[in-house]
Amino acid sequence: MAGKEMKAPLREEADGGDDVGACSSICAVVLTVVSALFVLVTFPFSLFFCFKVVNEFERAVIFRLGRLVEGNPKGPGMFFILPCIDNYVKIDLRTQSFDVPPQEVLSKDSVTVQVDAVVYYRISDPVTSVTNVVNVNQSTKLLSQTTLRNVLGIKSLADMLTDRDTISEMMQTTLDQATDVWGVKVERVEVKDVRLPHQLQRAMAAEAEAAREARAKVIAAEGEQNAAVAYAEAADIMAEEPGALQLRYLQTLNLISAEKSSTIVFPLPLADMGLDQITKPFGGGGAGDTGHAGLVHRGT
């Protein structure tokens, strides 16, 4: 008995809903006929209110007595509406862009940065953009701000600075999926700038300078090592060829003599040059003799 009592009110509500729907349909038909008669009575002045024009890049979504008119959006060109019962909304299909305000983001490695971006989008479904969201442009802007913070929150500072293409692609995919139910197609997202705190900038500059100095010292040490190897090889060659040592002495003397404002005492190994026999008649070659003679060059 209780089940039958519950079903009775439901049937009454359904019958009442059907009655309201039938009355609404009858009223809509009556108002449509009255509007059409009004157009005929006021012809041709009514043409100024019945015919509308939209541009090539626009579409018109028409509502009749608050309900969406079936069919595709009107346009481009001229279309017809009934006065007093029809109203329409123009939708621009061109690509639009907006700047995402700078957002303070805490990166994965706990660094606070300010990041801004630019978003390019267009309306892909005019009907959905009108019926599913109040203000599609404002909603897309607000969603892009939260998406920017969410995407950058899982990235480290190094990724933000060096891998912007991946971040932009991830943002574009996320926004496109979220705004698809609004009839919006997100075409492109670009990260414009990543602003670091001044203290962090100074720390990074000091770190880069220290790294450059370390590389310079390593390069200098490698140069010294290579020079030492070259000197050892040159010494071996000179030890095998005594004439090479004489030529090196003469070359060094030629380089030093370019300085004309100095006095140079240059030792010459007489034994190696074959001049030790000449100096013996003059007292050379004693116990304390080292086999060197002094060559004096005075600058002019």
mmCIF file of C-alpha atoms in Angstrom:
data_model
loop_
_atom_site.group_PDB
_atom_site.id
_atom_site.type_symbol
_atom_site.label_atom_id
_atom_site.label_comp_id
_atom_site.label_asym_id
_atom_site.label_seq_id
_atom_site.Cartn_x
_atom_site.Cartn_y
_atom_site.Cartn_z
ATOM 1 C CA MET A 1 0.000 0.000 0.000
ATOM 2 C CA ALA A 2 2.811 2.414 0.798
ATOM 3 C CA GLY A 3 4.377 1.796 -2.625
ATOM 4 C CA LYS A 4 1.137 2.601 -4.379
ATOM 5 C CA GLU A 5 0.750 5.796 -2.353
ATOM 6 C CA MET A 6 4.303 6.888 -3.362
ATOM 7 C CA LYS A 7 3.689 6.256 -7.065
ATOM 8 C CA ALA A 8 0.473 8.300 -7.132
ATOM 9 C CA PRO A 9 2.145 11.712 -6.399
ATOM 10 C CA LEU A 10 4.877 10.974 -8.937
ATOM 11 C CA ARG A 11 2.300 10.379 -11.622
ATOM 12 C CA GLU A 12 0.515 13.575 -10.673
ATOM 13 C CA GLU A 13 3.805 15.562 -10.927
ATOM 14 C CA ALA A 14 4.577 14.037 -14.328
ATOM 15 C CA ASP A 15 1.084 14.879 -15.565
ATOM 16 C CA GLY A 16 1.510 18.413 -14.244
ATOM 17 C CA GLY A 17 4.862 18.754 -16.042
ATOM 18 C CA ASP A 18 3.335 17.592 -19.283
ATOM 19 C CA ASP A 19 0.534 20.138 -18.901
ATOM 20 C CA VAL A 20 3.049 22.955 -18.321
ATOM 21 C CA GLY A 21 5.086 21.874 -21.349
ATOM 22 C CA ALA A 22 1.981 21.789 -23.521
ATOM 23 C CA CYS A 23 0.917 25.255 -22.350
ATOM 24 C CA SER A 24 4.429 26.606 -23.045
ATOM 25 C CA SER A 25 4.384 25.161 -26.542
ATOM 26 C CA ILE A 26 0.970 26.678 -27.245
ATOM 27 C CA CYS A 27 2.098 30.082 -25.957
ATOM 28 C CA ALA A 28 5.269 29.896 -28.068
ATOM 29 C CA VAL A 29 3.234 29.156 -31.190
ATOM 30 C CA VAL A 30 0.828 31.985 -30.457
ATOM 31 C CA LEU A 31 3.619 34.504 -29.849
ATOM 32 C CA THR A 32 5.403 33.401 -32.998
ATOM 33 C CA VAL A 33 2.244 33.928 -35.060
ATOM 34 C CA VAL A 34 1.664 37.336 -33.487
ATOM 35 C CA SER A 35 5.257 38.374 -34.212
ATOM 36 C CA ALA A 36 4.958 37.232 -37.828
ATOM 37 C CA LEU A 37 1.694 39.194 -38.221
ATOM 38 C CA PHE A 38 3.403 42.240 -36.742
ATOM 39 C CA VAL A 39 6.155 41.925 -39.350
ATOM 40 C CA LEU A 40 3.579 41.734 -42.136
ATOM 41 C CA VAL A 41 1.561 44.685 -40.821
ATOM 42 C CA THR A 42 4.574 46.962 -40.437
ATOM 43 C CA PHE A 43 6.158 45.910 -43.717
ATOM 44 C CA PRO A 44 8.537 47.307 -45.077
ATOM 45 C CA PHE A 45 9.638 49.145 -41.909
ATOM 46 C CA SER A 46 9.946 45.850 -40.063
ATOM 47 C CA LEU A 47 12.765 44.815 -42.373
ATOM 48 C CA PHE A 48 15.125 47.109 -40.464
ATOM 49 C CA PHE A 49 14.489 45.014 -37.344
ATOM 50 C CA CYS A 50 14.265 41.564 -38.914
ATOM 51 C CA PHE A 51 17.389 41.359 -41.044
ATOM 52 C CA LYS A 52 20.792 41.275 -39.360
ATOM 53 C CA VAL A 53 24.306 40.959 -40.766
ATOM 54 C CA VAL A 54 27.403 39.306 -39.326
ATOM 55 C CA ASN A 55 30.925 39.478 -40.718
ATOM 56 C CA GLU A 56 32.939 36.663 -42.241
ATOM 57 C CA PHE A 57 34.742 36.013 -38.960
ATOM 58 C CA GLU A 58 31.560 36.068 -36.836
ATOM 59 C CA ARG A 59 28.642 33.720 -36.125
ATOM 60 C CA ALA A 60 25.228 34.459 -34.580
ATOM 61 C CA VAL A 61 23.620 32.155 -32.013
ATOM 62 C CA ILE A 62 19.840 32.781 -32.019
ATOM 63 C CA PHE A 63 17.463 32.273 -29.071
ATOM 64 C CA ARG A 64 13.686 32.265 -29.546
ATOM 65 C CA LEU A 65 11.669 32.840 -26.386
ATOM 66 C CA GLY A 66 14.776 31.905 -24.389
ATOM 67 C CA ARG A 67 15.342 28.635 -26.199
ATOM 68 C CA LEU A 68 18.163 27.865 -28.589
ATOM 69 C CA VAL A 69 17.042 27.735 -32.198
ATOM 70 C CA GLU A 70 17.932 24.379 -33.683
ATOM 71 C CA GLY A 71 20.521 24.266 -36.406
ATOM 72 C CA ASN A 72 23.953 25.712 -36.948
ATOM 73 C CA PRO A 73 24.843 29.276 -35.960
ATOM 74 C CA LYS A 74 23.891 31.868 -38.543
ATOM 75 C CA GLY A 75 26.451 33.584 -40.714
ATOM 76 C CA PRO A 76 28.417 34.864 -42.322
ATOM 77 C CA GLY A 77 26.215 37.349 -44.143
ATOM 78 C CA MET A 78 22.551 38.233 -43.587
ATOM 79 C CA PHE A 79 20.001 36.290 -41.532
ATOM 80 C CA PHE A 80 16.390 36.770 -40.402
ATOM 81 C CA ILE A 81 14.939 37.082 -36.879
ATOM 82 C CA LEU A 82 11.460 37.733 -35.550
ATOM 83 C CA PRO A 83 11.187 40.938 -33.521
ATOM 84 C CA CYS A 84 10.250 40.834 -29.850
ATOM 85 C CA ILE A 85 10.749 37.070 -29.473
ATOM 86 C CA ASP A 86 14.209 36.495 -30.962
ATOM 87 C CA ASN A 87 17.551 37.663 -29.677
ATOM 88 C CA TYR A 88 21.036 36.661 -30.805
ATOM 89 C CA VAL A 89 24.638 36.673 -29.589
ATOM 90 C CA LYS A 90 27.575 37.428 -31.867
ATOM 91 C CA ILE A 91 30.648 35.233 -31.469
ATOM 92 C CA ASP A 92 34.044 36.217 -32.866
ATOM 93 C CA LEU A 93 35.895 33.224 -34.362
ATOM 94 C CA ARG A 94 39.262 34.936 -34.782
ATOM 95 C CA THR A 95 42.285 33.971 -32.707
ATOM 96 C CA GLN A 96 42.537 36.074 -29.570
ATOM 97 C CA SER A 97 45.390 36.519 -27.118
ATOM 98 C CA PHE A 98 45.882 37.760 -23.592
ATOM 99 C CA ASP A 99 48.742 38.141 -21.141
ATOM 100 C CA VAL A 100 48.732 36.004 -18.032
ATOM 101 C CA PRO A 101 49.618 38.304 -15.102
ATOM 102 C CA PRO A 102 52.882 37.481 -13.305
ATOM 103 C CA GLN A 103 52.307 34.585 -10.928
ATOM 104 C CA GLU A 104 54.421 33.845 -7.858
ATOM 105 C CA VAL A 105 55.277 30.173 -8.087
ATOM 106 C CA LEU A 106 57.105 27.930 -5.631
ATOM 107 C CA SER A 107 59.220 25.582 -7.719
ATOM 108 C CA LYS A 108 59.920 21.926 -6.969
ATOM 109 C CA ASP A 109 63.258 22.832 -5.360
ATOM 110 C CA SER A 110 61.612 25.479 -3.083
ATOM 111 C CA VAL A 111 62.566 28.608 -5.038
ATOM 112 C CA THR A 112 60.021 31.431 -5.340
ATOM 113 C CA VAL A 113 59.901 32.962 -8.830
ATOM 114 C CA GLN A 114 57.538 35.182 -10.811
ATOM 115 C CA VAL A 115 56.447 33.826 -14.183
ATOM 116 C CA ASP A 116 54.193 35.368 -16.833
ATOM 117 C CA ALA A 117 52.940 33.947 -20.120
ATOM 118 C CA VAL A 118 50.789 34.679 -23.172
ATOM 119 C CA VAL A 119 47.910 32.491 -24.403
ATOM 120 C CA TYR A 120 46.456 32.294 -27.930
ATOM 121 C CA TYR A 121 42.974 30.794 -28.316
ATOM 122 C CA ARG A 122 39.854 30.880 -30.498
ATOM 123 C CA ILE A 123 36.196 29.846 -30.303
ATOM 124 C CA SER A 124 35.738 26.485 -32.006
ATOM 125 C CA ASP A 125 32.044 25.894 -31.121
ATOM 126 C CA PRO A 126 29.949 29.108 -30.890
ATOM 127 C CA VAL A 127 26.875 27.384 -29.463
ATOM 128 C CA THR A 128 28.780 25.661 -26.664
ATOM 129 C CA SER A 129 30.686 28.843 -25.775
ATOM 130 C CA VAL A 130 27.360 30.643 -25.232
ATOM 131 C CA THR A 131 25.313 27.949 -23.510
ATOM 132 C CA ASN A 132 27.943 26.270 -21.280
ATOM 133 C CA VAL A 133 29.753 29.245 -19.739
ATOM 134 C CA VAL A 134 28.746 32.773 -18.750
ATOM 135 C CA ASN A 135 31.847 34.619 -19.941
ATOM 136 C CA VAL A 136 34.125 32.395 -21.985
ATOM 137 C CA ASN A 137 36.953 34.943 -22.281
ATOM 138 C CA GLN A 138 37.140 35.720 -18.560
ATOM 139 C CA SER A 139 36.866 32.048 -17.643
ATOM 140 C CA THR A 140 39.738 31.139 -19.976
ATOM 141 C CA LYS A 141 41.928 33.864 -18.480
ATOM 142 C CA LEU A 142 41.307 32.742 -14.909
ATOM 143 C CA LEU A 143 41.878 29.100 -15.778
ATOM 144 C CA SER A 144 45.174 29.929 -17.494
ATOM 145 C CA GLN A 145 46.486 31.549 -14.294
ATOM 146 C CA THR A 146 45.785 28.494 -12.161
ATOM 147 C CA THR A 147 47.135 26.186 -14.862
ATOM 148 C CA LEU A 148 50.391 28.173 -15.002
ATOM 149 C CA ARG A 149 50.887 27.805 -11.249
ATOM 150 C CA ASN A 150 50.014 24.109 -11.258
ATOM 151 C CA VAL A 151 52.350 23.237 -14.139
ATOM 152 C CA LEU A 152 55.322 25.216 -12.829
ATOM 153 C CA GLY A 153 54.847 23.868 -9.294
ATOM 154 C CA ILE A 154 56.136 20.454 -10.395
ATOM 155 C CA LYS A 155 59.177 21.889 -12.204
ATOM 156 C CA SER A 156 62.562 22.792 -10.776
ATOM 157 C CA LEU A 157 64.217 26.159 -11.329
ATOM 158 C CA ALA A 158 66.649 24.693 -13.859
ATOM 159 C CA ASP A 159 63.733 23.293 -15.885
ATOM 160 C CA MET A 160 61.974 26.669 -15.873
ATOM 161 C CA LEU A 161 65.056 28.398 -17.240
ATOM 162 C CA THR A 162 66.135 25.832 -19.832
ATOM 163 C CA ASP A 163 63.058 23.801 -20.800
ATOM 164 C CA ARG A 164 60.424 26.408 -21.627
ATOM 165 C CA ASP A 165 59.202 24.615 -24.743
ATOM 166 C CA THR A 166 58.130 21.568 -22.749
ATOM 167 C CA ILE A 167 56.400 23.760 -20.157
ATOM 168 C CA SER A 168 54.535 25.674 -22.875
ATOM 169 C CA GLU A 169 53.420 22.453 -24.553
ATOM 170 C CA MET A 170 52.220 21.010 -21.247
ATOM 171 C CA MET A 171 50.242 24.161 -20.473
ATOM 172 C CA GLN A 172 48.694 24.181 -23.950
ATOM 173 C CA THR A 173 47.566 20.554 -23.626
ATOM 174 C CA THR A 174 46.122 21.060 -20.142
ATOM 175 C CA LEU A 175 44.246 24.236 -21.066
ATOM 176 C CA ASP A 176 42.918 22.742 -24.293
ATOM 177 C CA GLN A 177 41.469 19.744 -22.490
ATOM 178 C CA ALA A 178 39.889 21.883 -19.765
ATOM 179 C CA THR A 179 38.301 24.428 -22.130
ATOM 180 C CA ASP A 180 37.043 21.917 -24.687
ATOM 181 C CA VAL A 181 33.663 21.752 -22.894
ATOM 182 C CA TRP A 182 33.413 25.551 -23.335
ATOM 183 C CA GLY A 183 33.920 25.394 -27.092
ATOM 184 C CA VAL A 184 37.405 26.925 -26.863
ATOM 185 C CA LYS A 185 40.509 25.773 -28.737
ATOM 186 C CA VAL A 186 43.821 26.797 -27.136
ATOM 187 C CA GLU A 187 46.287 27.093 -29.990
ATOM 188 C CA ARG A 188 49.492 28.190 -28.302
ATOM 189 C CA VAL A 189 50.973 29.074 -24.921
ATOM 190 C CA GLU A 190 54.313 30.819 -24.477
ATOM 191 C CA VAL A 191 56.210 31.507 -21.246
ATOM 192 C CA LYS A 192 57.430 35.101 -21.539
ATOM 193 C CA ASP A 193 59.710 35.691 -18.583
ATOM 194 C CA VAL A 194 60.951 34.047 -15.395
ATOM 195 C CA ARG A 195 61.892 36.660 -12.760
ATOM 196 C CA LEU A 196 64.292 35.544 -10.042
ATOM 197 C CA PRO A 197 64.829 37.252 -6.644
ATOM 198 C CA HIS A 198 67.788 39.657 -6.591
ATOM 199 C CA GLN A 199 69.636 37.670 -3.927
ATOM 200 C CA LEU A 200 69.307 34.527 -6.022
ATOM 201 C CA GLN A 201 70.554 36.386 -9.093
ATOM 202 C CA ARG A 202 73.668 37.531 -7.221
ATOM 203 C CA ALA A 203 74.267 34.018 -5.879
ATOM 204 C CA MET A 204 73.939 32.511 -9.368
ATOM 205 C CA ALA A 205 76.296 35.161 -10.790
ATOM 206 C CA ALA A 206 78.894 34.408 -8.096
ATOM 207 C CA GLU A 207 78.550 30.683 -8.773
ATOM 208 C CA ALA A 208 79.007 31.193 -12.515
ATOM 209 C CA GLU A 209 82.078 33.404 -11.926
ATOM 210 C CA ALA A 210 83.632 30.806 -9.608
ATOM 211 C CA ALA A 211 82.993 28.110 -12.200
ATOM 212 C CA ARG A 212 84.682 30.221 -14.894
ATOM 213 C CA GLU A 213 87.702 30.851 -12.669
ATOM 214 C CA ALA A 214 87.976 27.141 -11.903
ATOM 215 C CA ARG A 215 87.892 26.300 -15.610
ATOM 216 C CA ALA A 216 90.550 28.954 -16.281
ATOM 217 C CA LYS A 217 92.842 27.462 -13.630
ATOM 218 C CA VAL A 218 92.372 23.981 -15.046
ATOM 219 C CA ILE A 219 93.197 25.237 -18.537
ATOM 220 C CA ALA A 220 96.305 27.047 -17.235
ATOM 221 C CA ALA A 221 97.477 23.917 -15.399
ATOM 222 C CA GLU A 222 96.974 21.822 -18.528
ATOM 223 C CA GLY A 223 99.033 24.391 -20.459
ATOM 224 C CA GLU A 224 101.845 24.201 -17.912
ATOM 225 C CA GLN A 225 101.789 20.415 -18.106
ATOM 226 C CA ASN A 226 101.994 20.447 -21.885
ATOM 227 C CA ALA A 227 104.797 23.026 -21.761
ATOM 228 C CA ALA A 228 106.750 20.884 -19.291
ATOM 229 C CA VAL A 229 106.448 17.888 -21.596
ATOM 230 C CA ALA A 230 107.627 19.993 -24.539
ATOM 231 C CA TYR A 231 110.602 21.321 -22.526
ATOM 232 C CA ALA A 232 111.597 17.783 -21.572
ATOM 233 C CA GLU A 233 111.488 16.678 -25.198
ATOM 234 C CA ALA A 234 113.534 19.755 -26.253
ATOM 235 C CA ALA A 235 116.138 19.014 -23.556
ATOM 236 C CA ASP A 236 116.500 15.460 -24.833
ATOM 237 C CA ILE A 237 117.042 16.708 -28.383
ATOM 238 C CA MET A 238 119.639 19.287 -27.266
ATOM 239 C CA ALA A 239 121.469 16.644 -25.254
ATOM 240 C CA GLU A 240 121.827 14.541 -28.391
ATOM 241 C CA GLU A 241 122.870 17.493 -30.615
ATOM 242 C CA PRO A 242 125.389 19.955 -29.035
ATOM 243 C CA GLY A 243 124.976 22.344 -31.956
ATOM 244 C CA ALA A 244 121.332 22.828 -31.085
ATOM 245 C CA LEU A 245 122.305 24.176 -27.668
ATOM 246 C CA GLN A 246 124.683 26.698 -29.276
ATOM 247 C CA LEU A 247 121.960 27.878 -31.617
ATOM 248 C CA ARG A 248 119.596 28.244 -28.681
ATOM 249 C CA TYR A 249 122.157 30.380 -26.844
ATOM 250 C CA LEU A 250 122.592 32.630 -29.838
ATOM 251 C CA GLN A 251 118.809 32.951 -30.292
ATOM 252 C CA THR A 252 118.350 33.881 -26.637
ATOM 253 C CA LEU A 253 121.134 36.454 -26.905
ATOM 254 C CA ASN A 254 119.450 37.951 -29.970
ATOM 255 C CA LEU A 255 116.169 38.284 -28.097
ATOM 256 C CA ILE A 256 117.812 39.886 -25.071
ATOM 257 C CA SER A 257 119.808 42.362 -27.152
ATOM 258 C CA ALA A 258 116.573 43.983 -28.318
ATOM 259 C CA GLU A 259 116.498 45.778 -24.940
ATOM 260 C CA LYS A 260 119.067 48.563 -25.496
ATOM 261 C CA SER A 261 118.819 50.143 -22.057
ATOM 262 C CA SER A 262 120.397 47.330 -20.039
ATOM 263 C CA THR A 263 123.722 45.611 -19.433
ATOM 264 C CA ILE A 264 123.616 41.858 -19.906
ATOM 265 C CA VAL A 265 126.190 39.332 -18.664
ATOM 266 C CA PHE A 266 125.561 36.123 -20.591
ATOM 267 C CA PRO A 267 127.543 32.924 -19.674
ATOM 268 C CA LEU A 268 128.816 30.845 -22.563
ATOM 269 C CA PRO A 269 129.808 27.151 -22.149
ATOM 270 C CA LEU A 270 133.236 27.197 -23.857
ATOM 271 C CA ALA A 271 133.648 23.425 -23.578
ATOM 272 C CA ASP A 272 130.492 22.833 -25.520
ATOM 273 C CA MET A 273 131.394 25.467 -28.087
ATOM 274 C CA GLY A 274 134.950 24.060 -28.566
ATOM 275 C CA LEU A 275 136.707 27.214 -27.252
ATOM 276 C CA ASP A 276 138.318 25.741 -24.103
ATOM 277 C CA GLN A 277 141.679 25.200 -25.854
ATOM 278 C CA ILE A 278 141.865 28.890 -26.686
ATOM 279 C CA THR A 279 141.543 30.047 -23.089
ATOM 280 C CA LYS A 280 144.211 27.695 -21.648
ATOM 281 C CA PRO A 281 147.268 29.897 -22.623
ATOM 282 C CA PHE A 282 145.608 32.730 -20.667
ATOM 283 C CA GLY A 283 145.349 30.775 -17.445
ATOM 284 C CA GLY A 284 142.067 29.052 -18.045
ATOM 285 C CA GLY A 285 141.289 25.447 -17.164
ATOM 286 C CA GLY A 286 142.529 25.623 -13.550
ATOM 287 C CA ALA A 287 141.106 23.774 -10.591
ATOM 288 C CA GLY A 288 138.432 26.369 -10.001
ATOM 289 C CA ASP A 289 137.649 26.894 -13.645
ATOM 290 C CA THR A 290 134.085 26.004 -14.579
ATOM 291 C CA GLY A 291 134.611 26.154 -18.306
ATOM 292 C CA HIS A 292 132.467 29.295 -18.795
ATOM 293 C CA ALA A 293 133.400 32.674 -20.116
ATOM 294 C CA GLY A 294 131.476 35.861 -19.605
ATOM 295 C CA LEU A 295 130.084 37.711 -22.609
ATOM 296 C CA VAL A 296 129.198 41.278 -21.786
ATOM 297 C CA HIS A 297 126.724 43.254 -23.805
ATOM 298 C CA ARG A 298 126.116 46.885 -22.935
ATOM 299 C CA GLY A 299 123.084 48.703 -24.228
ATOM 300 C CA THR A 300 123.651 51.860 -26.186
#
